[in-house]
CSV table of C-alpha atoms in Angstrom, one decimal:
chain,number,residue,atom,x,y,z
Q,1,MET,CA,36.9,1.1,71.3
Q,2,GLY,CA,37.3,-1.2,74.3
Q,3,LEU,CA,33.7,-0.7,75.2
Q,4,VAL,CA,32.6,-2.0,71.7
Q,5,PHE,CA,34.7,-5.1,72.0
Q,6,ALA,CA,33.3,-5.7,75.5
Q,7,LYS,CA,29.7,-5.6,74.1
Q,8,LEU,CA,30.6,-8.0,71.4
Q,9,ARG,CA,32.1,-10.5,73.8
Q,10,LYS,CA,29.1,-10.3,76.0
Q,11,PHE,CA,26.7,-10.9,73.1
Q,12,GLY,CA,28.7,-13.9,72.0
Q,13,SER,CA,28.5,-15.5,75.4
Q,14,ASP,CA,24.8,-14.6,76.0
Q,15,GLU,CA,22.6,-17.7,76.6
Q,16,SER,CA,19.3,-16.0,77.1
Q,17,GLY,CA,17.8,-17.2,73.7
Q,18,ILE,CA,16.2,-14.0,72.7
Q,19,ALA,CA,17.6,-14.2,69.1
Q,20,LEU,CA,16.0,-17.6,68.6
Q,21,ILE,CA,12.6,-16.3,69.7
Q,22,LEU,CA,12.8,-13.4,67.2
Q,23,ILE,CA,13.8,-15.7,64.4
Q,24,ALA,CA,10.9,-18.1,65.3
Q,25,ILE,CA,8.5,-15.2,65.1
Q,26,LEU,CA,9.8,-13.9,61.8
Q,27,LEU,CA,10.4,-17.2,60.0
Q,28,PRO,CA,6.8,-17.7,58.7
Q,29,ALA,CA,6.8,-14.1,57.4
Q,30,ILE,CA,10.1,-14.7,55.7
Q,31,ILE,CA,8.9,-18.0,54.2
Q,32,GLY,CA,5.6,-16.4,53.1
Q,33,PHE,CA,7.4,-13.5,51.5
Q,34,SER,CA,9.7,-15.8,49.7
Q,35,LEU,CA,6.8,-17.8,48.4
Q,36,LEU,CA,5.1,-14.6,47.3
Q,37,VAL,CA,8.2,-13.5,45.4
Q,38,ILE,CA,8.4,-16.9,43.7
Q,39,ASP,CA,4.7,-16.7,42.8
Q,40,MET,CA,5.1,-13.2,41.4
Q,41,SER,CA,8.0,-14.3,39.3
Q,42,ARG,CA,6.1,-17.3,38.0
Q,43,ALA,CA,3.0,-15.2,37.2
Q,44,SER,CA,5.1,-12.5,35.6
Q,45,ASN,CA,6.8,-15.1,33.4
Q,46,LEU,CA,3.5,-16.6,32.4
Q,47,HIS,CA,2.1,-13.2,31.5
Q,48,PHE,CA,5.3,-12.2,29.7
Q,49,ASP,CA,5.2,-15.4,27.6
Q,50,LEU,CA,1.5,-14.9,26.8
Q,51,GLN,CA,2.0,-11.3,25.9
Q,52,ARG,CA,5.0,-11.9,23.8
Q,53,GLY,CA,3.2,-14.7,21.9
Q,54,THR,CA,0.1,-12.6,21.4
Q,55,ASP,CA,2.2,-9.7,20.1
Q,56,SER,CA,3.9,-11.9,17.6
Q,57,LEU,CA,0.6,-13.4,16.5
Q,58,ALA,CA,-0.9,-9.9,16.0
Q,59,LEU,CA,2.1,-8.7,14.0
Q,60,ALA,CA,2.0,-11.8,11.8
Q,61,ALA,CA,-1.7,-11.3,11.1
Q,62,ALA,CA,-1.4,-7.5,10.6
Q,63,ALA,CA,1.3,-8.0,7.9
Q,64,GLU,CA,-1.3,-9.6,5.7
Q,65,LEU,CA,-3.9,-6.8,6.0
Q,66,ASP,CA,-3.2,-5.1,2.7
Q,67,GLY,CA,-6.8,-4.4,1.8
Q,68,THR,CA,-7.0,-7.0,-0.9
Q,69,THR,CA,-9.4,-9.9,-1.3
Q,70,GLY,CA,-8.4,-12.9,0.8
Q,71,SER,CA,-6.4,-10.8,3.3
Q,72,TRP,CA,-8.5,-12.0,6.3
Q,73,ALA,CA,-7.8,-15.7,5.3
Q,74,ARG,CA,-4.1,-14.9,4.9
Q,75,ALA,CA,-4.0,-13.3,8.3
Q,76,GLU,CA,-5.6,-16.4,9.9
Q,77,ARG,CA,-3.2,-18.6,8.1
Q,78,ALA,CA,-0.2,-16.6,9.2
Q,79,MET,CA,-1.3,-16.9,12.9
Q,80,ALA,CA,-1.9,-20.6,12.4
Q,81,THR,CA,1.3,-21.5,10.6
Q,82,LEU,CA,4.0,-18.9,10.9
Q,83,VAL,CA,4.2,-18.3,14.6
Q,84,ASP,CA,4.8,-20.9,17.3
Q,85,ASN,CA,4.9,-19.7,20.9
Q,86,ASP,CA,4.7,-21.5,24.3
Q,87,ALA,CA,3.9,-20.1,27.8
Q,88,ARG,CA,5.1,-21.8,31.0
Q,89,PHE,CA,3.8,-21.9,34.6
Q,90,ALA,CA,0.1,-22.2,33.7
Q,91,THR,CA,-2.0,-24.6,35.8
Q,92,SER,CA,-2.1,-26.9,32.8
Q,93,GLY,CA,1.6,-26.8,32.3
Q,94,THR,CA,3.2,-25.5,29.1
Q,95,VAL,CA,0.6,-23.8,26.9
Q,96,THR,CA,1.0,-23.5,23.1
Q,97,LEU,CA,-0.6,-20.5,21.6
Q,98,LYS,CA,-2.4,-21.8,18.6
Q,99,GLY,CA,-5.1,-20.5,16.3
Q,100,GLY,CA,-6.7,-22.0,13.2
Q,101,GLN,CA,-8.0,-21.2,9.8
Q,102,PRO,CA,-11.8,-21.0,10.0
Q,103,GLY,CA,-12.2,-19.4,6.6
Q,104,GLY,CA,-11.4,-15.7,6.8
Q,105,ASP,CA,-15.1,-14.7,6.3
Q,106,LYS,CA,-16.0,-13.2,9.7
Q,107,THR,CA,-14.9,-10.0,11.3
Q,108,CYS,CA,-14.4,-11.8,14.6
Q,109,ASN,CA,-13.6,-15.4,15.1
Q,110,THR,CA,-12.1,-18.0,17.5
Q,111,ALA,CA,-9.9,-21.0,17.0
Q,112,GLY,CA,-7.7,-23.0,19.4
Q,113,ASN,CA,-7.0,-20.8,22.4
Q,114,LEU,CA,-7.1,-17.6,20.4
Q,115,SER,CA,-9.8,-15.1,19.4
Q,116,TRP,CA,-9.4,-12.1,17.1
Q,117,CYS,CA,-11.3,-9.3,15.4
Q,118,PHE,CA,-10.4,-7.3,12.3
Q,119,LEU,CA,-10.6,-3.6,12.9
Q,120,ALA,CA,-11.1,-0.5,10.7
Q,121,SER,CA,-10.0,1.8,13.5
Q,122,ILE,CA,-8.8,1.8,17.1
Q,123,PRO,CA,-9.8,4.2,19.9
Q,124,SER,CA,-7.6,7.3,20.3
Q,125,SER,CA,-6.9,6.5,23.9
Q,126,ASP,CA,-5.2,3.3,25.0
Q,127,SER,CA,-7.4,3.3,28.1
Q,128,SER,CA,-10.5,2.9,25.9
Q,129,ALA,CA,-11.6,-0.6,25.0
Q,130,VAL,CA,-12.1,-1.8,21.4
Q,131,THR,CA,-15.8,-2.0,20.7
Q,132,SER,CA,-17.9,-3.1,17.8
Q,133,SER,CA,-17.8,0.4,16.3
Q,134,ASN,CA,-14.2,-0.2,15.5
Q,135,TYR,CA,-14.9,-3.5,13.6
Q,136,ALA,CA,-14.0,-3.6,9.9
Q,137,LEU,CA,-16.9,-4.1,7.5
Q,138,ASN,CA,-14.8,-5.8,4.9
Q,139,GLU,CA,-11.2,-6.6,3.9
Q,140,GLN,CA,-10.7,-3.3,2.1
Q,141,SER,CA,-11.4,-1.3,5.2
Q,142,THR,CA,-9.3,-3.4,7.5
Q,143,GLY,CA,-6.2,-1.7,9.0
Q,144,TYR,CA,-5.8,-3.5,12.4
Q,145,VAL,CA,-6.3,-6.8,14.1
Q,146,GLU,CA,-6.9,-7.4,17.8
Q,147,VAL,CA,-5.8,-10.8,19.1
Q,148,LYS,CA,-6.6,-12.3,22.5
Q,149,VAL,CA,-5.4,-15.5,24.1
Q,150,ALA,CA,-7.8,-17.4,26.3
Q,151,PRO,CA,-7.2,-16.8,30.0
Q,152,GLN,CA,-4.8,-19.4,31.5
Q,153,GLY,CA,-5.1,-20.6,35.1
Q,154,PHE,CA,-2.3,-20.0,37.5
Q,155,ALA,CA,-1.9,-21.9,40.8
Q,156,ALA,CA,-0.2,-19.8,43.4
Q,157,ILE,CA,2.0,-21.5,46.1
Q,158,PHE,CA,1.3,-18.6,48.5
Q,159,PRO,CA,-2.3,-18.6,49.7
Q,160,VAL,CA,-3.8,-15.6,47.9
Q,161,SER,CA,-7.4,-16.1,48.8
Q,162,PHE,CA,-7.4,-12.6,50.2
Q,163,LEU,CA,-6.8,-11.4,46.6
Q,164,THR,CA,-9.1,-13.7,44.7
Q,165,GLY,CA,-12.0,-13.6,47.2
Q,166,ASN,CA,-12.2,-17.4,47.0
Q,167,SER,CA,-11.1,-19.2,50.1
Q,168,ALA,CA,-11.3,-22.6,48.3
Q,169,ASN,CA,-8.9,-21.5,45.5
Q,170,SER,CA,-5.7,-19.5,45.7
Q,171,GLY,CA,-5.3,-19.5,41.9
Q,172,PHE,CA,-6.2,-16.9,39.4
Q,173,ASN,CA,-6.2,-16.4,35.6
Q,174,VAL,CA,-3.6,-14.6,33.4
Q,175,ALA,CA,-4.5,-13.3,30.0
Q,176,ALA,CA,-3.0,-11.2,27.2
Q,177,SER,CA,-4.2,-9.2,24.2
Q,178,ALA,CA,-2.5,-7.2,21.5
Q,179,VAL,CA,-3.6,-4.8,18.7
Q,180,ALA,CA,-1.4,-4.5,15.6
Q,181,GLY,CA,-1.8,-2.7,12.4
Q,182,PHE,CA,-0.5,-2.6,8.9
Q,183,ARG,CA,0.7,0.6,7.3
Q,184,SER,CA,1.6,0.8,3.6
Q,185,GLY,CA,2.7,3.9,1.8
Q,186,VAL,CA,4.6,5.2,-1.2
Q,187,CYS,CA,7.1,8.1,-1.7
Q,188,ASP,CA,8.0,10.1,-4.8
Q,189,TYR,CA,4.4,9.8,-6.0
Q,190,THR,CA,2.4,12.3,-8.1
Q,191,PRO,CA,-0.2,14.0,-5.9
Q,192,ILE,CA,-3.3,12.7,-7.7
Q,193,PHE,CA,-5.9,10.1,-7.1
Q,194,ILE,CA,-8.1,8.2,-9.5
Q,195,CYS,CA,-11.5,6.8,-8.7
Q,196,ASN,CA,-11.1,3.0,-9.3
Q,197,PRO,CA,-11.9,2.4,-13.0
Q,198,TYR,CA,-12.9,-1.2,-12.0
Q,199,GLU,CA,-15.0,-0.4,-8.9
Q,200,ARG,CA,-18.1,-1.4,-10.8
Q,201,PRO,CA,-17.2,-4.8,-12.3
Q,202,ALA,CA,-20.6,-5.1,-14.0
Q,203,GLU,CA,-19.8,-2.0,-16.1
Q,204,VAL,CA,-16.4,-3.3,-17.2
Q,205,GLY,CA,-17.1,-6.9,-18.2
Q,206,GLY,CA,-16.9,-8.4,-14.7
Q,207,VAL,CA,-13.2,-7.5,-14.3
Q,208,THR,CA,-11.7,-6.4,-11.0
Q,209,LEU,CA,-8.8,-4.1,-10.5
Q,210,GLU,CA,-6.5,-6.9,-9.5
Q,211,GLN,CA,-7.5,-9.0,-12.6
Q,212,ALA,CA,-6.8,-6.0,-14.8
Q,213,ALA,CA,-3.3,-5.5,-13.3
Q,214,ASN,CA,-2.4,-9.1,-13.9
Q,215,THR,CA,-3.9,-9.7,-17.3
Q,216,ARG,CA,-2.4,-8.3,-20.5
Q,217,GLN,CA,-5.7,-8.0,-22.4
Q,218,TYR,CA,-7.2,-5.9,-19.6
Q,219,ARG,CA,-4.1,-3.8,-19.0
Q,220,ARG,CA,-4.2,-3.0,-22.8
Q,221,ARG,CA,-7.6,-1.3,-22.4
Q,222,GLN,CA,-7.2,2.4,-22.9
Q,223,ILE,CA,-8.8,4.5,-20.2
Q,224,LEU,CA,-9.9,8.1,-20.6
Q,225,ILE,CA,-9.1,9.5,-17.2
Q,226,ARG,CA,-11.2,12.7,-17.0
Q,227,LYS,CA,-11.0,15.3,-14.4
Q,228,GLY,CA,-14.5,16.1,-13.3
Q,229,SER,CA,-16.4,17.6,-10.4
Q,230,SER,CA,-18.0,14.3,-9.5
Q,231,TYR,CA,-15.9,11.4,-8.2
Q,232,VAL,CA,-17.0,8.5,-10.3
Q,233,PRO,CA,-14.9,5.6,-11.7
Q,234,GLY,CA,-12.2,6.9,-13.9
Q,235,ASN,CA,-12.2,10.5,-12.8
Q,236,PHE,CA,-9.1,12.0,-11.3
Q,237,ALA,CA,-8.4,14.8,-8.8
Q,238,PHE,CA,-5.7,15.9,-6.5
Q,239,LEU,CA,-4.2,15.0,-3.2
Q,240,ALA,CA,-2.8,17.5,-0.7
Q,241,SER,CA,0.7,18.4,-1.9
Q,242,PRO,CA,3.8,19.2,0.0
Q,243,PHE,CA,4.3,22.0,-2.5
Q,244,GLY,CA,1.0,23.6,-1.7
Q,245,ASN,CA,-2.4,23.3,-3.4
Q,246,GLY,CA,-2.5,26.3,-5.8
Q,247,ALA,CA,-2.6,25.8,-9.5
Q,248,ASN,CA,1.1,26.6,-10.0
Q,249,ALA,CA,2.1,24.2,-7.2
Q,250,LEU,CA,0.1,21.3,-8.7
Q,251,GLU,CA,1.5,22.0,-12.2
Q,252,ALA,CA,5.0,21.8,-10.7
Q,253,MET,CA,4.2,18.5,-9.0
Q,254,LEU,CA,2.8,17.0,-12.2
Q,255,ALA,CA,5.9,18.0,-14.1
Q,256,LYS,CA,8.4,17.1,-11.4
Q,257,VAL,CA,10.8,14.3,-12.2
Q,258,LYS,CA,10.8,13.1,-8.6
Q,259,PRO,CA,7.9,14.6,-6.6
Q,260,PRO,CA,8.8,14.8,-2.9
Q,261,GLY,CA,5.4,13.6,-1.4
Q,262,CYS,CA,4.8,10.5,0.5
Q,263,TYR,CA,1.3,9.0,0.9
Q,264,SER,CA,-0.2,6.3,3.2
Q,265,ARG,CA,-2.6,3.6,2.1
Q,266,ASN,CA,-4.4,4.0,5.4
Q,267,GLY,CA,-5.5,7.5,4.5
Q,268,VAL,CA,-4.8,10.4,2.2
Q,269,ASN,CA,-6.1,14.0,2.1
Q,270,THR,CA,-7.8,15.1,-1.1
Q,271,GLU,CA,-8.1,18.6,-2.5
Q,272,PRO,CA,-10.8,20.2,-4.7
Q,273,GLY,CA,-10.1,20.1,-8.4
Q,274,GLN,CA,-8.1,22.9,-10.0
Q,275,ASN,CA,-8.1,24.5,-13.4
Q,276,THR,CA,-7.3,22.3,-16.4
Q,277,GLY,CA,-4.4,24.4,-17.6
Q,278,PRO,CA,-1.9,23.2,-15.0
Q,279,VAL,CA,-2.8,19.6,-15.7
Q,280,GLU,CA,-2.0,20.1,-19.4
Q,281,ASP,CA,1.2,22.0,-18.9
Q,282,GLY,CA,2.5,19.7,-16.1
Q,283,LEU,CA,1.9,16.4,-17.9
Q,284,ASN,CA,2.9,17.7,-21.3
Q,285,ALA,CA,6.3,18.5,-19.9
Q,286,ARG,CA,6.9,14.8,-19.9
Q,287,PHE,CA,6.6,14.9,-23.7
Q,288,GLY,CA,8.8,18.0,-24.1
Q,289,ILE,CA,6.1,20.2,-25.5
Q,290,SER,CA,5.2,22.5,-22.5
Q,291,LYS,CA,6.8,25.9,-23.0
Q,292,SER,CA,7.4,26.4,-19.3
Q,293,TYR,CA,9.6,23.3,-19.0
Q,294,ILE,CA,11.5,23.2,-22.3
Q,295,GLY,CA,15.2,23.2,-21.4
Q,296,THR,CA,14.6,22.7,-17.6
Q,297,ALA,CA,15.7,19.8,-15.3
Q,298,ASP,CA,12.1,18.5,-15.5
Q,299,GLY,CA,12.6,17.3,-19.1
Q,300,PRO,CA,10.8,14.8,-21.3
Q,301,ALA,CA,10.9,11.1,-21.5
Q,302,ALA,CA,13.4,9.3,-23.6
Q,303,ASN,CA,10.7,8.1,-26.0
Q,304,VAL,CA,8.1,10.7,-26.9
Q,305,ARG,CA,6.8,9.5,-30.3
Q,306,MET,CA,3.3,11.0,-30.5
Q,307,GLY,CA,2.5,11.8,-34.2
Q,308,LEU,CA,4.0,15.3,-33.9
Q,309,LYS,CA,4.1,17.4,-37.0
Q,310,SER,CA,5.7,20.6,-35.7
Q,311,VAL,CA,6.7,22.4,-32.5
Q,312,ASN,CA,7.7,25.9,-31.8
Q,313,CYS,CA,10.5,25.7,-29.2
Q,314,ASN,CA,9.9,29.3,-28.1
Q,315,ASN,CA,6.2,29.2,-27.3
Q,316,GLY,CA,5.5,25.4,-27.2
Q,317,LYS,CA,2.9,25.6,-29.9
Q,318,VAL,CA,2.4,22.2,-31.6
Q,319,THR,CA,0.6,20.6,-34.5
Q,320,PHE,CA,-0.1,17.0,-34.9
Q,321,GLU,CA,-0.2,14.9,-38.1
Q,322,THR,CA,-3.8,14.3,-39.2
Q,323,ASP,CA,-3.0,11.4,-41.6
Q,324,PRO,CA,-2.3,8.3,-39.5
Q,325,ASN,CA,-0.7,6.7,-42.5
Q,326,LYS,CA,2.1,9.3,-42.4
Q,327,GLY,CA,2.6,9.9,-38.7
Q,328,VAL,CA,0.8,8.5,-35.7
Q,329,GLY,CA,1.5,8.0,-32.0
Q,330,LEU,CA,0.4,5.0,-29.9
Q,331,GLU,CA,-3.2,5.0,-31.3
Q,332,LYS,CA,-6.4,5.0,-29.3
Q,333,ASP,CA,-8.6,2.0,-29.0
Q,334,SER,CA,-11.1,1.8,-31.9
Q,335,CYS,CA,-14.1,2.8,-29.8
Q,336,HIS,CA,-12.3,5.9,-28.6
Q,337,ILE,CA,-11.7,6.9,-32.3
Q,338,ALA,CA,-15.3,6.1,-33.2
Q,339,GLY,CA,-16.8,7.5,-30.0
Q,340,ASN,CA,-18.8,4.4,-29.3
Q,341,CYS,CA,-17.2,2.9,-26.2
Q,342,THR,CA,-19.5,1.0,-23.9
Q,343,MET,CA,-17.5,0.4,-20.7
Q,344,MET,CA,-17.0,2.7,-17.7
Q,345,ASP,CA,-19.5,5.3,-18.9
Q,346,ARG,CA,-18.1,5.2,-22.4
Q,347,ARG,CA,-14.6,6.0,-21.3
Q,348,MET,CA,-12.8,2.6,-21.4
Q,349,GLY,CA,-11.8,0.9,-24.6
Q,350,ALA,CA,-11.5,-2.8,-25.4
Q,351,GLY,CA,-7.7,-2.8,-25.9
Q,352,ASP,CA,-7.9,-3.2,-29.7
Q,353,TRP,CA,-5.4,-0.6,-30.8
Q,354,ASN,CA,-3.8,-0.7,-34.3
Q,355,LEU,CA,-0.3,-2.0,-33.6
Q,356,THR,CA,0.2,-3.0,-37.2
Q,357,ARG,CA,-0.3,0.5,-38.6
Q,358,TYR,CA,1.7,2.1,-35.8
Q,359,TRP,CA,4.7,-0.1,-36.6
Q,360,ALA,CA,4.5,0.3,-40.3
Q,361,VAL,CA,4.3,4.1,-40.1
Q,362,ASN,CA,7.0,4.6,-37.4
Q,363,HIS,CA,9.4,1.8,-38.3
Q,364,PRO,CA,8.9,1.5,-42.1
Q,365,THR,CA,12.2,-0.3,-42.6
Q,366,ARG,CA,11.8,-2.9,-39.9
Q,367,PRO,CA,9.4,-5.9,-39.8
Q,368,LEU,CA,7.3,-6.3,-36.7
Q,369,PRO,CA,9.5,-8.3,-34.3
Q,370,ALA,CA,8.5,-11.6,-32.9
Q,371,ALA,CA,8.5,-10.2,-29.4
Q,372,LEU,CA,5.6,-8.0,-30.4
Q,373,SER,CA,3.8,-10.3,-32.8
Q,374,GLY,CA,1.0,-11.5,-30.4
Q,375,THR,CA,-2.6,-11.1,-31.5
Q,376,GLY,CA,-6.0,-11.3,-29.9
Q,377,ASP,CA,-5.7,-11.6,-26.1
Q,378,ASN,CA,-1.9,-11.5,-26.5
Q,379,LEU,CA,-1.7,-8.3,-28.5
Q,380,PRO,CA,1.1,-6.3,-26.8
Q,381,THR,CA,0.1,-3.3,-24.7
Q,382,ARG,CA,1.2,0.2,-25.8
Q,383,TYR,CA,3.5,0.3,-22.8
Q,384,GLU,CA,5.2,-2.9,-23.9
Q,385,VAL,CA,5.8,-1.5,-27.4
Q,386,TYR,CA,7.1,1.8,-25.9
Q,387,ARG,CA,9.6,-0.2,-23.8
Q,388,TYR,CA,10.6,-2.4,-26.7
Q,389,GLU,CA,11.5,0.7,-28.7
Q,390,LEU,CA,13.8,1.9,-25.9
Q,391,ASN,CA,15.6,-1.5,-25.4
Q,392,PRO,CA,14.8,-4.2,-28.0
Q,393,ASP,CA,17.0,-6.9,-26.5
Q,394,GLY,CA,16.1,-6.2,-22.9
Q,395,ASP,CA,19.7,-5.7,-21.9
Q,396,PRO,CA,20.3,-2.3,-20.3
Q,397,ALA,CA,24.0,-2.7,-21.0
Q,398,THR,CA,23.5,-2.5,-24.7
Q,399,ASN,CA,22.6,0.5,-26.8
Q,400,ASP,CA,20.2,-0.8,-29.4
Q,401,SER,CA,17.3,1.7,-29.0
Q,402,ILE,CA,15.2,2.3,-32.1
Q,403,VAL,CA,13.6,5.4,-30.8
Q,404,GLY,CA,15.4,7.3,-33.5
Q,405,ASP,CA,13.8,5.5,-36.3
Q,406,THR,CA,12.2,7.9,-38.8
Q,407,ALA,CA,8.5,7.7,-39.4
Q,408,VAL,CA,6.9,8.2,-42.9
Q,409,SER,CA,6.3,11.8,-41.8
Q,410,GLY,CA,9.8,12.3,-40.6
Q,411,GLU,CA,9.1,12.2,-36.9
Q,412,THR,CA,11.2,10.3,-34.4
Q,413,GLY,CA,10.7,9.4,-30.8
Q,414,ILE,CA,13.6,11.7,-29.8
Q,415,PRO,CA,12.5,14.8,-27.8
Q,416,ALA,CA,12.2,18.0,-29.9
Q,417,CYS,CA,14.1,21.3,-29.3
Q,418,ASN,CA,17.4,19.5,-28.5
Q,419,GLN,CA,16.1,18.6,-25.0
Q,420,THR,CA,18.0,16.2,-22.9
Q,421,PRO,CA,15.7,13.3,-22.0
Q,422,VAL,CA,15.3,12.2,-18.4
Q,423,GLU,CA,16.4,8.5,-18.0
Q,424,SER,CA,16.5,8.2,-14.2
Q,425,VAL,CA,12.8,7.6,-14.1
Q,426,ASP,CA,10.2,6.7,-16.7
Q,427,ARG,CA,8.5,10.0,-17.5
Q,428,ARG,CA,5.6,8.4,-19.4
Q,429,ILE,CA,4.4,6.7,-16.2
Q,430,LEU,CA,1.9,8.5,-14.1
Q,431,TYR,CA,1.6,7.4,-10.5
Q,432,GLY,CA,-1.4,7.9,-8.4
Q,433,ALA,CA,-3.6,6.5,-5.6
Q,434,ILE,CA,-6.6,4.4,-6.5
Q,435,ILE,CA,-9.7,5.1,-4.3
Q,436,ASP,CA,-13.0,3.3,-4.3
Q,437,CYS,CA,-15.0,6.5,-4.5
Q,438,ASP,CA,-18.4,4.8,-4.5
Q,439,GLN,CA,-17.7,3.4,-1.0
Q,440,ILE,CA,-17.4,6.9,0.5
Q,441,PRO,CA,-20.7,8.6,1.0
Q,442,GLY,CA,-20.8,12.2,-0.2
Q,443,PHE,CA,-17.2,12.1,-1.4
Q,444,ASN,CA,-16.4,15.3,-3.2
Q,445,GLY,CA,-13.8,18.0,-2.8
Q,446,ARG,CA,-11.6,18.2,0.2
Q,447,LYS,CA,-11.6,15.2,2.6
Q,448,GLU,CA,-9.2,13.8,5.1
Q,449,ASN,CA,-8.0,10.3,5.8
Q,450,VAL,CA,-9.5,8.7,2.7
Q,451,PRO,CA,-8.5,5.0,2.5
Q,452,VAL,CA,-6.6,4.0,-0.6
Q,453,ARG,CA,-7.4,0.7,-2.4
Q,454,ALA,CA,-3.9,0.6,-4.0
Q,455,PHE,CA,-1.3,2.8,-5.5
Q,456,ALA,CA,-1.0,2.4,-9.3
Q,457,SER,CA,1.1,3.2,-12.3
Q,458,PHE,CA,-0.5,4.3,-15.6
Q,459,PHE,CA,1.2,4.7,-18.9
Q,460,ILE,CA,0.3,8.0,-20.6
Q,461,THR,CA,-0.3,7.0,-24.2
Q,462,GLU,CA,-0.4,10.5,-25.7
Q,463,PRO,CA,0.0,14.1,-24.6
Q,464,ILE,CA,-3.1,16.1,-23.5
Q,465,LYS,CA,-4.6,17.9,-26.5
Q,466,ASP,CA,-7.9,19.3,-25.2
Q,467,SER,CA,-6.8,20.6,-21.8
Q,468,LYS,CA,-8.6,18.0,-19.6
Q,469,ASP,CA,-8.4,14.4,-20.7
Q,470,ILE,CA,-5.6,11.9,-20.1
Q,471,TYR,CA,-5.5,8.7,-22.1
Q,472,ALA,CA,-3.7,6.0,-20.3
Q,473,GLU,CA,-3.1,2.2,-19.8
Q,474,LEU,CA,-3.0,0.6,-16.4
Q,475,VAL,CA,0.5,-0.8,-15.8
Q,476,ASP,CA,0.5,-2.2,-12.3
Q,477,ILE,CA,-0.8,-1.7,-8.7
Q,478,THR,CA,0.8,-2.1,-5.3
Q,479,GLY,CA,0.2,-5.0,-3.0
Q,480,ARG,CA,-0.5,-8.7,-3.5
Q,481,GLY,CA,-2.9,-7.8,-6.3
Q,482,GLY,CA,-0.2,-6.4,-8.4
Q,483,ARG,CA,2.8,-7.7,-10.4
Q,484,GLY,CA,5.6,-6.3,-8.1
Q,485,THR,CA,6.9,-3.6,-10.4
Q,486,LEU,CA,6.1,-0.9,-7.8
Q,487,ASP,CA,7.8,-2.6,-4.9
Q,488,ASN,CA,10.6,0.0,-4.9
Q,489,PHE,CA,8.1,2.7,-4.1
Q,490,LEU,CA,6.5,0.9,-1.2
Q,491,ARG,CA,7.1,1.4,2.5
Q,492,ASP,CA,5.3,-1.5,4.3
Q,493,GLU,CA,5.4,-2.1,8.0
Q,494,ALA,CA,3.4,-3.9,10.6
Q,495,GLN,CA,3.5,-2.4,14.1
Q,496,LEU,CA,2.0,-2.9,17.5
Q,497,TYR,CA,-0.4,-0.3,18.8
Q,498,ARG,CA,-1.5,-1.9,22.1
C-alpha cells in the first residue's frame, strides 16, 4: 500500500509536462468528436421531425380513402388543413410541412413541399420501392397513399466532405416518406355479395349507388336480386364463410340471427353459387315459415306480414292469399306485377308500390297516418311502413305496435306457430357486400381479394316463393355515401405500412 501512495505523490510533483502534450494531441479529436455528436443529434432531430410529420400527413390522407367519389380531394384537404407539423435544424431554419388542394383529380401530385401518390397496392417487401404499377386507376380502387416531403438541406458543423464527396460543401439533404392505408370492414354480416345494382347508371335513370342510398324515391325502388351464374348488376352470390361453403353451411349463415363472419372492404373472397334450396330455407327462416327453423333460436322477425293464408307448423308448407283486396304483403312495384320493368335488365321497379291498398287491407280500422301520407317522390318506402307498424310513435320505451292488427283475411304481422320473434336485430334486413362486378375482368365463381364498393343493407319485402328470387329495397350503404345507419357494424382504421 505504501508503494501506491509513493507513486501518487511522485505523479503529483512531476513537472515533466507529458500530460499536457497528450491532451494537446487529443484535444482536436475530442472537439471533432463532440461536434460530430452534436451534428448527428441535430440531423437525427431533423429527420425525426420530418418523418413524424410525414407519417401524420399520410394517416390523415389515408383516413379519407373510403373508395367513394371525392375521396382524393378529401385526402388532399385533410393534409392541407388538418395537420400542422414543423421540422427544426434545416438549413433554412424551421420548416413547416404543408401541402395544398390541387383538385384531387390526379393519381400523383405536388403542392407546397409535399408530393403524394394514391396507390391501389403496395409491394410485399418493404425493401421494394413503390412503382407506377402500384398506382390507383381511380378513387374506387385506392387503398393507400404515399407521401413524401421535399429533401431539406442540413448544414453540418463538423466538416463531412469525406461523406458528401463535395469539398466545398459539408452539408447534405434529409428527406422522409410514409405509406399509409385505410382499412374498413364489417362484422356480423351475411356471407353474400351483390353486384352493384347501380353500376350502370345509364340503365337506371342516371342514378348512382350513393344517390340511391340517400334519396327516398330511389331507395323505394324494388330490386329483384336474382342468383345467377353470371355476375351482372343485381345478381347475388356467396362469400367465403367461417361456417364452411357447403349448402348446409350457407343455409345456416343466411338463417343465423348474428352471423360470425367479418369482411374487409379491401378484399373479400367469393365462392361459386350453391343450390337455390338453401337460399330459400335460410332467408324464409326470417319470416318463420322454414320448417328447419320453426321453434329454434334463429326465429322470425317481429313483423312478418306477407299476405299469408295458411301455414303447416309441422312441415312448413304455406299458401298465400291470391286476392290482394283480402290479404296482401308489402306489394311489388307495378312493373314487377305486370312484368314490364325497364331498368336493370327488367329487374328494378320504379318505386310505385300500392301503399293505399296495403294499408286499407291490413289496417282496415285505422286511417293512413300523417307520417305515411307522402305521395309522389315522398311516398314512404316499404321499410318505413314496416318500421312504423312496429313503433308508430318512434319511442322504443312505449308499446304501441300495430303489428297485431287483423287484415281483412284475418292475417296479422305476428309470427305464426307461436314462434317467439327475434327483437335483438332486424331479421328483415339482409346485409351484404356491394361489388362493382363489371370492373373485374372475367369475374365469375371463386376469386380472392375482390375489392368491395360498400357494404349495404337491404329490406326483404317478401319471402322467397320460387326458390331463387329475393325482392328487396336498398336501405343504406356504409361510408360517406351512406346515411350512417350501418356505422355500428363498421370497423374503420388508418394505419402506417411504411
